[in-house]
Short mmCIF file of C-alpha atoms in Angstrom, two decimals:
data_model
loop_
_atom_site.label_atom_id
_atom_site.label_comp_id
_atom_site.label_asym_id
_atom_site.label_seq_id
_atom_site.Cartn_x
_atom_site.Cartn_y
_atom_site.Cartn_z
CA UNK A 55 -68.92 49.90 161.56
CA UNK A 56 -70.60 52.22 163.67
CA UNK A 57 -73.93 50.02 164.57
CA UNK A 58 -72.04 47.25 166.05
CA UNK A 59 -73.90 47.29 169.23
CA UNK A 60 -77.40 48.42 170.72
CA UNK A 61 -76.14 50.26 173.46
CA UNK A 62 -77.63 53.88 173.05
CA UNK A 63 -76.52 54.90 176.72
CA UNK A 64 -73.58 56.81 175.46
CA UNK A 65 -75.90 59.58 174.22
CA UNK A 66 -74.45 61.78 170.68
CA UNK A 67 -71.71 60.10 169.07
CA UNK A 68 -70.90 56.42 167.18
CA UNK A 69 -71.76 53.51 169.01
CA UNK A 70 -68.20 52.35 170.16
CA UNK A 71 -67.17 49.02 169.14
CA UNK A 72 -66.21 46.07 171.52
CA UNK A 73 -62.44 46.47 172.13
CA UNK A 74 -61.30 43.32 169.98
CA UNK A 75 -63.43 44.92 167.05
CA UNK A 76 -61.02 48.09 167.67
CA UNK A 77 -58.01 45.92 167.67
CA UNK A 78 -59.08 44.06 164.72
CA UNK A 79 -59.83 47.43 162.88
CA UNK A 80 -56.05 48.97 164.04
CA UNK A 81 -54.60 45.56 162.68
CA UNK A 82 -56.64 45.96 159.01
CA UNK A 83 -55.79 49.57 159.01
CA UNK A 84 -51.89 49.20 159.83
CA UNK A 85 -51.43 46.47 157.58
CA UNK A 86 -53.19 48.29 154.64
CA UNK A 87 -50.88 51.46 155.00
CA UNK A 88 -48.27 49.40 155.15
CA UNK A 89 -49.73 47.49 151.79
CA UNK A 90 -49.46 44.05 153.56
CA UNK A 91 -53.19 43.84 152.52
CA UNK A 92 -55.73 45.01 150.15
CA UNK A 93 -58.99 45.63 151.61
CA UNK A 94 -60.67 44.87 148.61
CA UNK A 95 -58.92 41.21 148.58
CA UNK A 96 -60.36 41.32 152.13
CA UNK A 97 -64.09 42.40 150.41
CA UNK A 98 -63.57 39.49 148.06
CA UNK A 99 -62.62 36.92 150.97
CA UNK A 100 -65.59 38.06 152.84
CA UNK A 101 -68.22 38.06 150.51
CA UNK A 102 -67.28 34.56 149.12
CA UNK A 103 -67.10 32.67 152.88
CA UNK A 104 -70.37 34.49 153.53
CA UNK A 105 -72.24 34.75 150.08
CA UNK A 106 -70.57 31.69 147.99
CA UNK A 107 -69.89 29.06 150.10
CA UNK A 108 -72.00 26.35 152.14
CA UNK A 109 -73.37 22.89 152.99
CA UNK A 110 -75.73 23.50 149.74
CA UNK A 111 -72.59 22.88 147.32
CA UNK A 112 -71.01 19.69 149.68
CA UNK A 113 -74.89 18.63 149.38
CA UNK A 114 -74.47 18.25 145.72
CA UNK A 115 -71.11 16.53 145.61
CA UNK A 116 -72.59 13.99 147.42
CA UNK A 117 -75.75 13.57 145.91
CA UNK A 118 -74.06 13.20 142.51
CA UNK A 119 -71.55 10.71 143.98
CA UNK A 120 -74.93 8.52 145.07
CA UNK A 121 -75.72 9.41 140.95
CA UNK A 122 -72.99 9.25 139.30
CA UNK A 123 -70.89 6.06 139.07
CA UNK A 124 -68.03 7.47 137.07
CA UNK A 125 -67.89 10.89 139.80
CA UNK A 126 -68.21 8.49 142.26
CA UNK A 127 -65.45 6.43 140.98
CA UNK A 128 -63.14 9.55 140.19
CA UNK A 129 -64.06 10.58 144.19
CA UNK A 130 -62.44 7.21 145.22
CA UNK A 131 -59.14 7.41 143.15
CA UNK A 132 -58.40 11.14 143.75
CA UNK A 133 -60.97 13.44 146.02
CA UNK A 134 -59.18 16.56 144.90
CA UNK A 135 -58.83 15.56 141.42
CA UNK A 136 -62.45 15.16 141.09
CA UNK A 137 -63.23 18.79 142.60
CA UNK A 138 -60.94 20.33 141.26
CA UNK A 139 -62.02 19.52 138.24
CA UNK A 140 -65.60 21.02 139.22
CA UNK A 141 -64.74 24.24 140.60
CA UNK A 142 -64.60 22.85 144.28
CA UNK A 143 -60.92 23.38 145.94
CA UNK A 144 -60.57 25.41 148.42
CA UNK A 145 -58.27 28.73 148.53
CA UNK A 146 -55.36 27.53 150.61
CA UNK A 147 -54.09 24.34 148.22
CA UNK A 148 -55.47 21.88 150.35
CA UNK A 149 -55.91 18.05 149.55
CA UNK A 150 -59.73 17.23 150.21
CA UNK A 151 -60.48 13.35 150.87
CA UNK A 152 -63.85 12.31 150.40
CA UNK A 153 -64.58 9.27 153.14
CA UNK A 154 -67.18 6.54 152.37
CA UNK A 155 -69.72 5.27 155.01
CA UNK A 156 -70.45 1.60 154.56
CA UNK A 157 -72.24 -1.06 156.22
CA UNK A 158 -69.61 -1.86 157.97
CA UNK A 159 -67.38 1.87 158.73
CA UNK A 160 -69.09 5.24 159.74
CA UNK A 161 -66.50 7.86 159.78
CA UNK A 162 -66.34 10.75 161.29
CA UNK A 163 -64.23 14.36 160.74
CA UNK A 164 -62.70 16.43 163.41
CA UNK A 165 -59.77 19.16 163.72
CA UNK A 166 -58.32 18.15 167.01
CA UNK A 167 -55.29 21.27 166.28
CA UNK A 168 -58.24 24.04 165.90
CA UNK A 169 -61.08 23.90 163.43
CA UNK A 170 -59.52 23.16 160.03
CA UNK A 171 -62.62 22.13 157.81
CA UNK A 172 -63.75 21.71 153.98
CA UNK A 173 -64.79 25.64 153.49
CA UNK A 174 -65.49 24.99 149.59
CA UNK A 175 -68.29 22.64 150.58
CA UNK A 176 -69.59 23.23 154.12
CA UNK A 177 -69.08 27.05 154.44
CA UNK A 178 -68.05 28.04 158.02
CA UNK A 179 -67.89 25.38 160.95
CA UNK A 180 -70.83 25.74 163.29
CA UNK A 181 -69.69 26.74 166.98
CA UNK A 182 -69.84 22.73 168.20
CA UNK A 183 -67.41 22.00 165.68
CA UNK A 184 -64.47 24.57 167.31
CA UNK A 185 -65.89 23.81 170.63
CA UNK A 186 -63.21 21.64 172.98
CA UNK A 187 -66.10 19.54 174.01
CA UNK A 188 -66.13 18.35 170.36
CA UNK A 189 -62.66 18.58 169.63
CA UNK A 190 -60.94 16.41 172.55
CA UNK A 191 -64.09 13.65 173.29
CA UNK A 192 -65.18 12.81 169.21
CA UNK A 193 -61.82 11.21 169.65
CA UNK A 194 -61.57 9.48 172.81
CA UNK A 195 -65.74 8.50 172.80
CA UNK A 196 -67.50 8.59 169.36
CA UNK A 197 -69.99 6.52 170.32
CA UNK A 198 -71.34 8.53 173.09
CA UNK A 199 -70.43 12.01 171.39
CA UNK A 200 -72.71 10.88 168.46
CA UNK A 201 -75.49 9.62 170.15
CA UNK A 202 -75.82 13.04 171.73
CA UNK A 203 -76.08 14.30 168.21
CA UNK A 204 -78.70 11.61 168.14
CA UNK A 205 -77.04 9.49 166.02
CA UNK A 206 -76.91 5.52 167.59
CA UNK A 207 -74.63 3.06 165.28
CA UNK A 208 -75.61 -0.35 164.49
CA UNK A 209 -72.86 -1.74 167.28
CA UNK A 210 -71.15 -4.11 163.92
CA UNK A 211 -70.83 -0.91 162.41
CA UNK A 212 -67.03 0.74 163.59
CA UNK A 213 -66.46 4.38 163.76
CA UNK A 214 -63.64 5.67 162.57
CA UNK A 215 -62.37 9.47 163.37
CA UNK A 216 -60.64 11.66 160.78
CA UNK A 217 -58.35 14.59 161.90
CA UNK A 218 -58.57 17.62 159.71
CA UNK A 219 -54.98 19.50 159.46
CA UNK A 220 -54.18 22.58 157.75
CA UNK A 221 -53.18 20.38 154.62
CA UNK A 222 -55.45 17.31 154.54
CA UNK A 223 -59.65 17.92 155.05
CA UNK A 224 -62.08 15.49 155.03
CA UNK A 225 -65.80 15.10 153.65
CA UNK A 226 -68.38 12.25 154.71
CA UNK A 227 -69.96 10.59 151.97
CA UNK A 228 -72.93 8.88 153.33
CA UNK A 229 -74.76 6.08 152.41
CA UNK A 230 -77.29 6.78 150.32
CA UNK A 231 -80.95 6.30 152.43
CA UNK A 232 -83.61 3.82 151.68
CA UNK A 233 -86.40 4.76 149.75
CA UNK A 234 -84.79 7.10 147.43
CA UNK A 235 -84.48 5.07 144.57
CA UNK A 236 -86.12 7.29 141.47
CA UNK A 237 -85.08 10.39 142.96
CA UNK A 238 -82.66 12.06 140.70
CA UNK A 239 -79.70 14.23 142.16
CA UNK A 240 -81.49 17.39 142.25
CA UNK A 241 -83.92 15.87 144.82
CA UNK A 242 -81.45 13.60 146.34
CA UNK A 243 -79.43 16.82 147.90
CA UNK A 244 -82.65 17.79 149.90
CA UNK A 245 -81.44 14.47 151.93
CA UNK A 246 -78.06 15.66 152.75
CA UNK A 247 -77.18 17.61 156.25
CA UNK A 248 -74.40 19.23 156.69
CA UNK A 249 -73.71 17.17 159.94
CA UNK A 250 -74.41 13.98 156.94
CA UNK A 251 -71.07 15.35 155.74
CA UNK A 252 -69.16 15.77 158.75
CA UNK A 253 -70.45 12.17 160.17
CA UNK A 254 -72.25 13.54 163.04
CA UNK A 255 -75.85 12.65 161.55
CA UNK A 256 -77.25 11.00 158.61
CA UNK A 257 -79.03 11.79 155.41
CA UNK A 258 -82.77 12.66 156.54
CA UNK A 259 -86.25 13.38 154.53
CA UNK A 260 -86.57 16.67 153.84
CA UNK A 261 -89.14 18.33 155.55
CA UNK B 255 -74.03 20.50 171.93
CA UNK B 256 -76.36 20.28 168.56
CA UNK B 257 -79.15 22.94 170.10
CA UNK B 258 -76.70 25.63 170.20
CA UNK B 259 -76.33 25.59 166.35
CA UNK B 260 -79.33 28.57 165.16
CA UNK B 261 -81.13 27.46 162.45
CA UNK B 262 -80.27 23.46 161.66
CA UNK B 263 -83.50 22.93 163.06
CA UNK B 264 -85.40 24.29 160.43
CA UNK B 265 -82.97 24.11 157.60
CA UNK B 266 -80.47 21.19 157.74
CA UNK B 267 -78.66 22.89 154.77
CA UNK B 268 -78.29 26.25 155.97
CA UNK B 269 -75.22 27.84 156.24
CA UNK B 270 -73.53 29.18 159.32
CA UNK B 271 -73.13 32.88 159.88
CA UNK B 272 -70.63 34.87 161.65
CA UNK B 273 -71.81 36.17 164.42
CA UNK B 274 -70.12 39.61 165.37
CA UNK B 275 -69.24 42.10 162.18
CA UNK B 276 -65.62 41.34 163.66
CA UNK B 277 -65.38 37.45 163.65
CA UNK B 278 -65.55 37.99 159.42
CA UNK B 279 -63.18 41.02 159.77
CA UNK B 280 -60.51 39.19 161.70
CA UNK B 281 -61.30 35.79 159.72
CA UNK B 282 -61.08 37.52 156.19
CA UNK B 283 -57.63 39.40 157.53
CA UNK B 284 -55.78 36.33 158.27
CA UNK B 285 -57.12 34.68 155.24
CA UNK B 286 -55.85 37.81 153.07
CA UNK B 287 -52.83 38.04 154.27
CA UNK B 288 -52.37 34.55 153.83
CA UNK B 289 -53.52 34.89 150.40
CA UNK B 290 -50.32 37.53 149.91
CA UNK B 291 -47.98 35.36 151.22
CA UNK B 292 -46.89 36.77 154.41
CA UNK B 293 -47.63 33.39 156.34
CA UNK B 294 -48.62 30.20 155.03
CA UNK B 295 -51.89 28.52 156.56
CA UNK B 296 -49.74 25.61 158.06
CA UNK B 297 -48.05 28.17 160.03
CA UNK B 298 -51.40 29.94 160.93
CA UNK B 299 -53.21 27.16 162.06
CA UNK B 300 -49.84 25.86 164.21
CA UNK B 301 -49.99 28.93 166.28
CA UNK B 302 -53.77 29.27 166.51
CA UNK B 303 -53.57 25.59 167.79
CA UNK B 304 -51.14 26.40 170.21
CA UNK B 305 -53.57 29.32 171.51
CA UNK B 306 -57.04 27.05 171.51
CA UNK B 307 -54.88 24.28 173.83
CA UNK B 308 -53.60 27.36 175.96
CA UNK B 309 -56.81 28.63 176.41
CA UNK B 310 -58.26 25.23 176.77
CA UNK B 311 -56.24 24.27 179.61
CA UNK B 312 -58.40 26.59 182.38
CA UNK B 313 -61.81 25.71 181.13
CA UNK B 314 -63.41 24.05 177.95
CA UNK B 315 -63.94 26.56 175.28
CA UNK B 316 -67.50 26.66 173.30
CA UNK B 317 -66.22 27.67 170.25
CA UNK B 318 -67.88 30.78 169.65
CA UNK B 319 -67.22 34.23 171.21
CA UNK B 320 -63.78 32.59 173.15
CA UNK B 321 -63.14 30.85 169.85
CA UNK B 322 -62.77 34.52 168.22
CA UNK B 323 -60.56 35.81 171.20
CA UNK B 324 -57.96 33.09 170.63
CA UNK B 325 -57.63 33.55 167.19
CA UNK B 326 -57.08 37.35 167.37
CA UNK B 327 -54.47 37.25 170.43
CA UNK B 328 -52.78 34.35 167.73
CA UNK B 329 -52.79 36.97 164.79
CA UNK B 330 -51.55 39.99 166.92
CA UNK B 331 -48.84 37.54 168.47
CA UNK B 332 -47.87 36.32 164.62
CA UNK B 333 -47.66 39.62 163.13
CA UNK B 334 -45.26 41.01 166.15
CA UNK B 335 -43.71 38.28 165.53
CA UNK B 336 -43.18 38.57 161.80
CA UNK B 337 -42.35 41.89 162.42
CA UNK B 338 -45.44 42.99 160.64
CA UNK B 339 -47.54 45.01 163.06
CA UNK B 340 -45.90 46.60 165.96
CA UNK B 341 -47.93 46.15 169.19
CA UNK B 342 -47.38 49.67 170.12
CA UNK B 343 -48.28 51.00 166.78
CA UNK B 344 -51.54 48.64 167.00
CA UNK B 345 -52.19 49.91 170.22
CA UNK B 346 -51.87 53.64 169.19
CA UNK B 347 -53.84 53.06 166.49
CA UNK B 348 -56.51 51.13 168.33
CA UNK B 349 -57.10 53.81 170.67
CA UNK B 350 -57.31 56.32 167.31
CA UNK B 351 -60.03 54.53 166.48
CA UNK B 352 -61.83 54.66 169.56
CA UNK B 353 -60.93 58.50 169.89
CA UNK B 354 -62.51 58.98 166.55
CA UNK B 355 -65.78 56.65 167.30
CA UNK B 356 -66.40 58.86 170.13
CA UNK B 357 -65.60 62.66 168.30
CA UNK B 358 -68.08 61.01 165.46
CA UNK B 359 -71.76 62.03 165.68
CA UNK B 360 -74.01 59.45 165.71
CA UNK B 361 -75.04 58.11 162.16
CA UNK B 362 -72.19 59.48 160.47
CA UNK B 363 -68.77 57.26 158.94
CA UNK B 364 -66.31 57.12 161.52
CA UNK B 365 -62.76 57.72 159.54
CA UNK B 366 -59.55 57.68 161.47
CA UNK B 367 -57.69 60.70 161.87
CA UNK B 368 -54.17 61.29 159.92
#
């Protein structure tokens, strides 16, 4: 990609790519010759982690879980059953676990190992989420990590942490807000944030 | 650590971007060539761990540009491992490519020379 940068100082020829782009491009173009890797498998990867993917479709999930007693109920007794069966697994085989916020539990998911996360239904992590400051104190001091997210917990309500791995990802299903009642699903996944589904926020009126 | 996030404030919903051309590139190779087999994502995310608590150790990463840097130095470190891409052969063929960015006029495709 030859307009990588804005850097016009180097007068008649390409723009030069930052050195890791280079590397990353030697990489893509050994391991193609070598037939390691298709670049059009790599087309199809890209354009469905940046085009098909994202908090929308983990925003629906849950709003039909607040719907949809028998979804709901098919959530509880096998997460990946239950998305499977809609489409919603993700590429690498994972197991997905959908966890419940009550009254009494908020929960709350991290990757403590890197930044392993449900792609099918949040898209790509935001930079907090791979950031160390998340990654080591969600752990050792939800309370305080959250309420920088502004989110303060009733103090009878317990917080519990999730670790992502490589095999096991979790989703947040929050409670459902007051003053919804009426709304059908369609509406009700305005509510959602993505932070809603990771635990670090909570459903809010849509603007 | 919420502010840094572009867009949630005016879209709760929206999805996050990559944001270099290469963060997808290098993303969408590892995922690819997990696809094929060649390593499973257990495996990946093992040594990419090992990296991110490597790197962690001098200062707290943000997760974004340093984020990217770890988890190239992992693949490049897995595939010489694997015995899948050489680092000399990388490194030739990363300075190809720059040779052939800078004999390319502006506005014109780039292509490697054989």
């Amino acid at each position: 990609m030859p307009h990588d940068s804005h850097d016009h100082d180097h007068g008649a020829h390409a723009l030069l790519p930052p050195d890791p782009a280079l590397r990353v491009r030697a990489l893509e173009t050994l391991l193609a010759r070598k037939g390691f890797v298709d670049p059009a498998a790599m087309d199809a990867i890209l354009d469905f982690y940046e085009n098909r993917i994202g908090p929308r479709i983990g925003a629906t999930v849950v709003a039909r879980a607040w719907t949809d007693p028998d979804f709901r109920a098919a959530l509880r007794e096998d997460s990946t059953a239950a998305l499977a069966a809609e489409g919603l697994l993700g590429r690498q085989g994972e197991h997905m676990v959908v966890v419940e916020n009550t009254p009494e539990v908020h929960n709350v998911v991290v990757c403590t190992l890197c930044s392993c996360y449900p792609w099918p239904l949040l898209g790509i992590p935001p930079s907090w989420y791979k950031s160390d400051a998340y990654r080591a104190r969600v752990v050792r001091e939800p309370r305080k990590v959250l309420s920088e997210f502004g989110l303060t917990l009733p103090e009878a309500q317990s917080v519990r942490v999730w670790d992502s791995t490589a095999e096991i990802r979790y989703l947040v299903l929050p409670m459902r807000p007051e003053g919804t009642e009426g709304l059908g699903a369609e509406a009700l996944a305005d509510w959602v944030t993505r932070n809603a589904m990771i635990g670090t926020g909570l459903p809010e009126r849509p603007q | 650590m919420t502010g840094a996030d572009t867009g949630i404030a005016t879209d709760p919903l929206a999805a996050t971007r990559f944001e270099e051309p290469w963060h997808a590139q290098v993303f969408a190779l590892t995922v690819a060539l997990s696809e094929a087999g060649r390593f499973t994502w257990p495996e990946w995310t093992e040594a990419f761990g090992a990296t991110l608590a490597r790197h962690g150790k001098d200062r707290a990463l943000d997760g974004g540009e340093d984020y990217f840097h770890a988890w190239l130095e992992t693949l490049e470190a897995l595939l010489a491992r694997l015995g899948l891409a050489e680092p000399a052969v990388v490194e030739a063929l990363r300075d190809a490519w720059e040779a052939a960015y800078l004999a390319t006029p502006h506005g014109q495709p780039v292509h490697l020379k054989d």
